[in-house]
Every structure is written in C-alpha cells, then in structure tokens.
Amino acid sequence: MNKPKMTTEKGVPSNSRVLMLLGQLERLNREAMLADAEIGRQITAKILHLIQTQEKTRKEIMSKGSSGMEVILATLENTQDLQTILNILYILNELLTVGGGRRVGVFVSKGGTGILLQLVLSGSKESLPSEELMLQLHSLLAKVGPKDRKFGVKARLNGALNVTVNLLKQNLQNHKLLLPCLQVLRVYSSNSVNAVSLGKNGVLELMFKIIGPYSKKNTSLLKVSLDTLGALLKSKTNARRAVDRAHVPVLLYIYQDWHRNDTRHRHMLIRKGVLGCLKNITNIKLGRKAFIDADGMRILYNTSTECLPVRTLDPLINTSSLIMRKCFPKNRLPLPTIKSVFHHQLPHVPAGGPVAQLYNQPLGVDDVVDESDDNDDVETENDTENEEEDKDHHARNDDIETDINKLRPKETNSRPFEELKIYERFFLELSEDFQRFNFDNPKSGVTATPAAPKSQRPIIVPTAQALPPKYPTAAPLQEECHLAKGEQPHPEASPLAPAPTPAPVHTLDTINITKDHDGCCDHSQVRPQPGLEQELVQGMERVALEGTGPQGGAGGGGVNRHYRQPPLLAGGVAAQQGGGAEETLAEEWAEEEGGEGAVLEVPDTALLLPLHDPDLYVEMVKSTRSVPQYSEVAYPDYFGHVAPTFREHILERVYGVQRTKIFQDIERLIHPNDILDKVVYDLDIQSCPVIDDGESLKFNSQFESGNLRKAIQARKFEYDLVLNSDINSNHYHQWFYFEVSGMRVGAPYRFNIINCEKSNSQFNYGMQVLMYSVQEAISGRPRWVRTGTDICYYKNHFSRSSIAAGGQKGKSYYTMTFSMTFNHKDDVCYFAYHYPYTYSTLKMHLQKLEALRTPQIYMRQDILCETLGGNSCPLLTITAMPESTSNDQICQFRNRPLVFLSSRVHPGETNASWVMKGTLEFLMGSSPLAHSLREAYIFKIVPMLNPDGVVNGNHRCSLSGEDLNRQWQSPSPELHPTIYHTKSLLQYLAAIQRAPLVFCDYHGHSRKKNVFMYGCSLKETVWQTNISATSCELHEDLGYRTLPKILSQTAPAFSMASCSFVVERSKEATARVVVWREIGVQRSYTMESTLCGCDQGKYKGLQIGTRELEEMGAQFCVALLRLKRLTSPLELRNHAHLLDVESDLIETRCKVSSSSPSTYVLEDEEHSFMEEVDYSAESGDEPDNDPDAADPHDNRLSDSESNNHRDSLT
C-alpha cells in the first residue's frame, strides 16, 4: 500500500495533538519501524484516548481535507501486533459509530472493507484465534457492509464467508460473539449467490436452532437471527429447503406463541421478522402449499383480527394480509369465455393483431385461465414486474421519437387529389355563393338535417314499477322477430358507407305518449334558455330544479311542475291499435303490481334541459342499431340529467378501508360456508339473463351503452360483478352502466367489480361511482350523483390468462369495490362509471340544436359514413352566415380558417361527449362571443367517432375489436370507416391548401386529475432525448403552446402543468400525431378531461360534473376566439405576454432535466399505493395500450393525497 502523507485541512490548527500523533504514526509507516510494536501501541492508545474523550478529535480525523483515515488504515494493514490492531479497531469503531453514512462511505472508498476481510482471514489461521479480535472485526463489518455494494462478492472471494460460518457454529452459546457474526451474516445473505452457499453449509438449520418461542432473554439476538433467516429465504433454493425440512409449521407456531405472549407489544419487530420469513417462503408454490397445509390462513387471519384495534400493529396486519392474499388459491373468472357475450362478424379479419388471434383461436381452448397457471413462482412474477417497471422507466425514454425526419411534417400528399375529390361535397361552404338564398327569410335556404332512419323494433320505455324486462307478456317480442315483406333491413346509406352486414330487425310497434292534461304542452314551441354561454357572457347561474318555477308562486311548494307520463312497456301487445289497448294494459299491470306503480310521473325538465326531449329520445332509439338488438330504454337516458347545484367533493379515503375489504375477501376462504355464490344475472344465458328469486337484487344492462355481464351474490348484501369485454375483443373492462332494483332500505350493500384490468385507478384517489335514482327523479331531482363509500381498487385472486394479458403469464385482475346504502323502497337505481352519454342522446341533441338555429347561423349536418354496425356518423359544419351576397362578404365567408374537432373515439370516455356538448351549445348560442367566434372560423365537427362502441357498451374499441385511435396511420375503409373518412376530410383540406388552424380530439383520462392537453413539438421531443441536432433542425414556431396557455388562464379546470408536447413512438398512429405529421397542423391536440376531479384552481378538491365539463367545452370556444385575436397582427403587441412561451419552455426543460428521465414534460401520474400488499403496484397506465387518452406519466400526488394514501395502506 502506498504510504500516505499526513495533510491537514485549512483551518485546523497544525499543532493539534491528534494530528501530531497521526504524523508520528505516518512516519512509523514510512520508515518501516512498525517492528517496534511498543511505539505503535502507545501512539494508537493515545489516539484512542483522545477520540473517546474529545469529540473534536473525531472531526479532525474525518474532516474533509484530512488524511487521517488513510494513515490509520495503512497502519492496520501493515502492523502485525495484535494490541495495535485492536487499538485501531477500537478507533475505527468510535469513528464510525457516529457521523452517519458519510464516514462509513469514506472508510469504504479508502479500501477499508478489504483490509478488515483480510484480517478476518489471517486471524482465523491462528492456532488460537483471538475472540476479541473477531468480535471487533465483525462489529465493524456489520457497520460497513451495507454501504459497500460489493461486500458480498469480496467476502466470498476472500474466504471470509466460511470463516464467519465456522465461527458461528463454534459459538452458538457465546451470545457476545454470536450477535456481530449474525449481523455480518445478514449482510452476506443479501447477495443471492452467498445465500445459496450459506444454505448448503447448513446456516438455515443454525438459524432455527437460535430462534424459538417467546422469551424475554436475548431478544436482540433473536431479532437479528430472524432478519438473517429472512434474507436467506429470499433464495428459492433456501425456501425449498425450509419447506422440505418442515420449517413452515415451526414458524407459524413461533409466531402464534409470540403473538399470544407479547401482550404489551414490546417485541413487534420480532413478530414482524417471523412474518418476513413466512412471506419469503410463500414466494414459491411449495411454500404456499405448505402454508395452507399448516393452517396458516386461519392462524394469520385470527392473529391479524386480534391486532386490528391497535394502530401500531399495522405493519403486522399488512404483512399478514400480503401473505394470505398471496396464498389465496388463484381462481378463474366465473365465465365460460373471456370473449364478449356478443359477436359481430367482420367484413374481413385483419392479417395480424389481437383481433386476428381472437378469430384464429382454436375451438375448445380455455381462454379464461392458463393450464400452467400458478406453476410459476410468485418470486418470478414479482421479479418480472419489477423488471417491467425498470424497463418501463427506460422504455419511456426509449419511446420518444428520435428520428428528426419523422418529427417533421410530411410535405407530400399520400393520396392523389382525384381520389380525394369526392369529399368536396362535405365542404359546400367553401364554394357556396348564396345566390339562391333568401336573406329576408334565411331559413328557407338551409339544408335540413337528414331525417333519422326508422327502426323496425319495439322500444321498451321505463315505468314506475313496470314489469321486469322478461315478464311473460313480452314473449311475443321474441317470436315476432322478422322482416315485414318488402321492407329493407337498413335505411339508405351514405354513398361513403361500406355495405353493412345484414342483421335481423324487429317489427316496429308504434308508441303512444300519454300525458296528463294539466301538464300537456308542446315542448318544441318553448324557447329554451341559453346554456353555458350565458354563464360565460352574463355570469348567470343556471336555473335549479329545486328552486322557484317559471311562475314563481310561494304557495303549493313554490315549484311549478309539468308532469309527463311516459310510454308503457311495449312487450309485443298491439299498441298501435290506439290508446284503449294501452289503457287496458296499464290497468292490468297496475292491478298485478299492486296499484299505483304502472304510470310514472316526473317533472317536466324542458326549461332546464333545452336539448332534451324524452319523446324525441325514443324516436332516436328506434333508429339506433346495436349488436344485441336492445329494445329497452334506460330511465336516466329517457328523462335526462339535471346537474346538481351542490358541490361534490373528492372523497376522503377512510383509514383502513382497503385492509378491511381485503380481510372480507380472505374470510371467503376461512369460512366458505358463509358464501352463497348465487348467480342472479347472466348475459351468457341470453334466453333468460335475469334470475329472480325474490330474495336478491335484480340487475339489468340490456339497454344502450349498458355493460354488466354477470352478477353473483356472494353474501346476503354483497355482489360480485363481471363486466363484458369489448365486442370482438377479450379485454378492456372498465366502463360499466347497469340497473339495480329490489333493494332493501338501509341495508349495507357491497358491490365488487372483479375483472378490472388497469393496475391503478382514480377510485383510489377520491373518485366515486355515479348513481341515478328513479325515486329521486320522481321527487323532482332527475340527476346523476356521485355516491358510494369505502371505495378502493386492488389486485384480487382471479387469474388473468396469458391470452387476455398479451402473452404475459401470472397476471391477476383487479377489484373495484364500493359500498352503498339505499334510501328508498321500491327504487330502481342505475350505476355508471361516468355520466352516460349515448349515441341516441347525441342524435337527439343534434336535432334540438338544429331547431335552435337562428338566421345568423350557418349549420349543416351531413352523414359522413355508416359504421360497421349500420349507424350513421354525423358531421357538422357550423359558422356564421354572410351578411349579404356581396363579393366581400362571400370572400370573407369562404376564407375563414377552419377548426376541426372530434370526440368520443373511446366509448368509455363519456366526459368527452359532455365537453363536446358544451362546445356545440356555445357555438349555436346567441351571445356576442358566439357570434364573433362563428364569424372567425368554420367549424367541422365529428362529435362521435365511434358510435358502435358507444351503443354496445364498449370501453375502448369499435366493432372491429380495435382501438380506433391507433388506426390513423393506415385506416381501413371497411374496418375503420369513421377514421378513414375523417382522415380523408383532413387530407382533402390539406390538398386544397386549407388545412385546419386547430385540430382537437376530445378524450377522457382515467388516471389523472384536471383538464389538460397533449400536443406535438419537435423541439420539446428532442430535448427529452440524447440526440444532437443543430438549431436550424430544431427551428419551430412556438404557437402550439398558445392555445393551452390561454386555456390555463381562462378555464378553471384546465392545468397547463399537466400538458405535454412530446411525441412518442407508441402514439404515432393517434389522431394528434398523424394530423400534426401528415396533415401539417401545428396546433394538433388531444384534450383530456379527468374522470375524477381537480387538484388545482377554482375546482380544487371537487369531483368533476357535467356542468364543469360543458363549461370546459364552452371555454375552449372562448379560447379559440382569443387565439384568433392574438394571432391577428393588430393585436399582437397588446398580448405579447400570452405568446411569450420561450421562457416556459426553458423552465420546463430545467424541470425535467433536474428531476427524473421521464419522457413526459411534466410530473408523473399519481403514485400507486405504497402498501406492502401488492394489489396496485404497477404504475404505468398499463402495458395494455392505453390511448393518448391515458398517458401514464403526468401529475404527482398533491401533498394531501400523499399523506392520505399512506394512511390508506392499512
């Protein structure tokens, strides 16, 4: 070893006594005088005395500029004198005992670990090894080992590993030496190779000789022994060895004994150590079997239950819970197949991808669970998951597009103009001269909205206590399913529509709407109140349903209500014969149902819901085509939703809720006789899905957008619910919408949706489910409200087959659970993931909007194409009419920039439709702002890109079984008609040099709060990578940030901090990226709206509702108007602050580079719960390809959520 020269730190007096002694010791080293052992002993003894008596001496030796440590280590390495060695070891012990990890780090960096290990080896070779030497060496090694990453390897290569083991075997009764040896052994065992080697050398058996039942003696020794044993058992080999030697029952007995005797809970760490050993053994299948055979489930369940009242014992409860959940036998979902109950035959099957795999799956294959399920050890699964997280962390950076050529917009059209010319008819406004238009009577020249095609099916509309859907009188509906002679199965399709697959259509029975004379009115003649635009322009509050009615009087309850009586259940009777038959049927039903319930009276909400008309809704339903051929109408869709006037706060998570739910699940295995396991609703039995025995809740989801496949009564008031896969798919379980009836008032019901797939959810962060009560609606409150308590989301014990998990084995489903107490007898309630917005609702709204058109508004509705299911995809054109036919006016009209909006490509993101509704209402409004906006732009709007998915209750896909927002690069006209023709419209605009100024696709986000945007930026994308690019290559107009920045200043729910403008490879086929890259639209965005609520701004701490979503749609319009004014040359100088985005970019860049290598510009998503129970551990927005609408990397938890979620672990 090189002889170090003694140096002193600036500021330390050179005449310091310890430094003088260290100088003498240095000279002894340099002059090789260590043979004079006495001098070395004296000097080291004096240094030790100074260190023990003076704190400043330690600081002088360990100060930043001092070489004291090097001198001491050199002496330790070179001397042969035992007493000098011991003195130095005492010195090192004193130095490293205080001062934290920095001093240990210095010791390791100077090579101290190797010197100590060498002394262990040389000391063991003595005929009588010094016990004090070994004690001091191992005490020091226990301190420095955890700080040396290569400690285990050094010990194994050096031979010190075997020395420690032999020392341990020889001193089992010498507790003074045993403790440091065990401490070092614990560090050795953290290396997997060492752990296996130690297991072979019998160390496992040694540990079981040391640990034992409850005792007040040697508790420190016992604690270290258990920690060492736990480290050894992380090795699968050692875990198998422990199982083979029947150590699992021993550990359970020890744990029970300590639990029983440690009544004052002073030795919780020992009890936790025993659980840690069990936890590691049960990582292998043999260990889980041994645990079950030893009655471990009952033992841990009982001990944990007894620990529940003591909050400080939560670590024991959490670890016990983890072990029990791990050992809980993996179950298969209670389904015959994970494929959707419904099937739609495709025109042709794609050559590759999940849909092709689905179609090519051999008959008889069990796709619910793998045959090899549970054969792979959990340890492997966990390792894989951790690797995936690491991979995901790197992949996030790897996912960023690094090819600058791909980041530049394409300059050539991919399709010939002749092929695109057929789309000219959708842009009549660009060539309209209005010569035949009568400006004195403007409505005379406007193209009428295409008439809705008529269905040939009877429609069932809800009544107060109407018969269940499968009432016997409805039987003829099944029998009369045929086409009338000469009738066509489909209405006349758009010339762009693909030929739909022929489907049987039911005979149409006309429905007669009966109304009370007092409440009879013609709603089409009522001029509705302006909507959200009035809030923006005049600041008026929306009329509340509970408030004074239009006529105001104080008497009679202060509410002037109009009542309507909805159509009765049309179950195959000849309703078309007139009112008489209907009245007779009503009387019969009233008698059979006990009187008053056959007719349902609710307040007329026409003044509050200007775009809603129940009668018109039924007409729209008749022309809506679904794969299951739905013939029922859900009550909330029929009568509409009036946004509540009260605030709905984000639910504060109750301490211990998840733990309680998990223990209730474990009880199913402990007390299997308490489980009913009774199927009460099953769509797989299509002839009779509702199984009604009068004792259970009744479920139904057979209506538009409904999704519930199966309901199983587990306990008297607990139900397991299974969601249906998207059609032509075997996964995407998230959206739900179903009806519940037959409930008892005040009973504590628990509902568990057991086949969720995402690894985390906003249900863990305060989001509640939505409920619509018929009784509340009758009482004058027709609205969806946030409801449910004890809500949580966690991994369950149902296996997810590799077929459904993209080839990955060992995956589990997740449970979303909530509790509910019903307040009304004979109620019918609907539950939904988010505020439902059906395709028929859209059609009704569009027709009502057409009626709102004033002479100043140019509005045209075209049918863009027909979907795979035979539904029309509407395309809207909205702008302002020219004031006259003068050349200037016509020229200004034609040359307005275009704004292209789309929405609802993912059916489960219903919030996107509510935002679109707010946009459409504002655009059709009469305010000066709306008028200015129409004069500024021509709006082309596709309000629902995926009608089929919406109608059939899908969460993500169309009938093709594919995510349409991943098809924009090469859409198929047969399989993805709405995307194909929407992209064609944009390509046509690019071809005629009229590309939109703004493109925005409305989405919903299930993993983040607030409303925010994703955009596209070459510069910001390159900044997130290591590629080098010249400034000229990165030249970019920063205008893409202007619109989001305006929104952040005007829209309360919008968060600029959550926005991202990075382009990833995984999103290259999304609308946002394709429109930016191929169409050349710089301001191409995805606007994401939270499904939960906001954590900033005016709505902080509140769950989002339809009022806020519609407001967001209106505020988007206002932002577009400000964008127009800001980009006008005359206005630029007055609004320079909004366009000064370079500083924002620099701030963002610094923020990213100083934090983590996240691919996204801003913070990570909300963290998964940091609980030991691995039920919500994976943090990416799933390996399943979540859309642009589900980027997983944005929004850290707020401080309050971080605190709350630590509590929720219990």
Tab-separated table of C-alpha atoms in Angstrom, residues 162 165 169 192-205 232 235 237-238 241 245:
chain	number	residue	atom	x	y	z
A	162	ASN	CA	-16.637	-19.524	5.539
A	165	VAL	CA	-19.944	-19.503	9.315
A	169	LYS	CA	-21.126	-22.857	14.525
A	192	SER	CA	-28.091	-14.265	-3.804
A	193	VAL	CA	-25.037	-16.440	-4.559
A	194	ASN	CA	-23.884	-16.151	-0.959
A	195	ALA	CA	-27.377	-17.021	0.285
A	196	VAL	CA	-27.393	-20.289	-1.684
A	197	SER	CA	-23.872	-21.109	-0.492
A	198	LEU	CA	-24.791	-20.432	3.116
A	199	GLY	CA	-27.865	-22.614	2.782
A	200	LYS	CA	-25.733	-25.504	1.576
A	201	ASN	CA	-23.396	-25.011	4.544
A	202	GLY	CA	-26.243	-25.612	6.979
A	203	VAL	CA	-26.774	-21.988	8.069
A	204	LEU	CA	-30.548	-22.365	7.650
A	205	GLU	CA	-30.605	-25.081	10.301
A	232	LEU	CA	-31.560	-16.363	3.351
A	235	SER	CA	-33.456	-17.529	-2.301
A	237	THR	CA	-33.378	-22.841	-3.095
A	238	ASN	CA	-33.347	-21.993	0.578
A	241	ARG	CA	-35.033	-26.380	1.771
A	245	ARG	CA	-37.429	-29.665	6.478
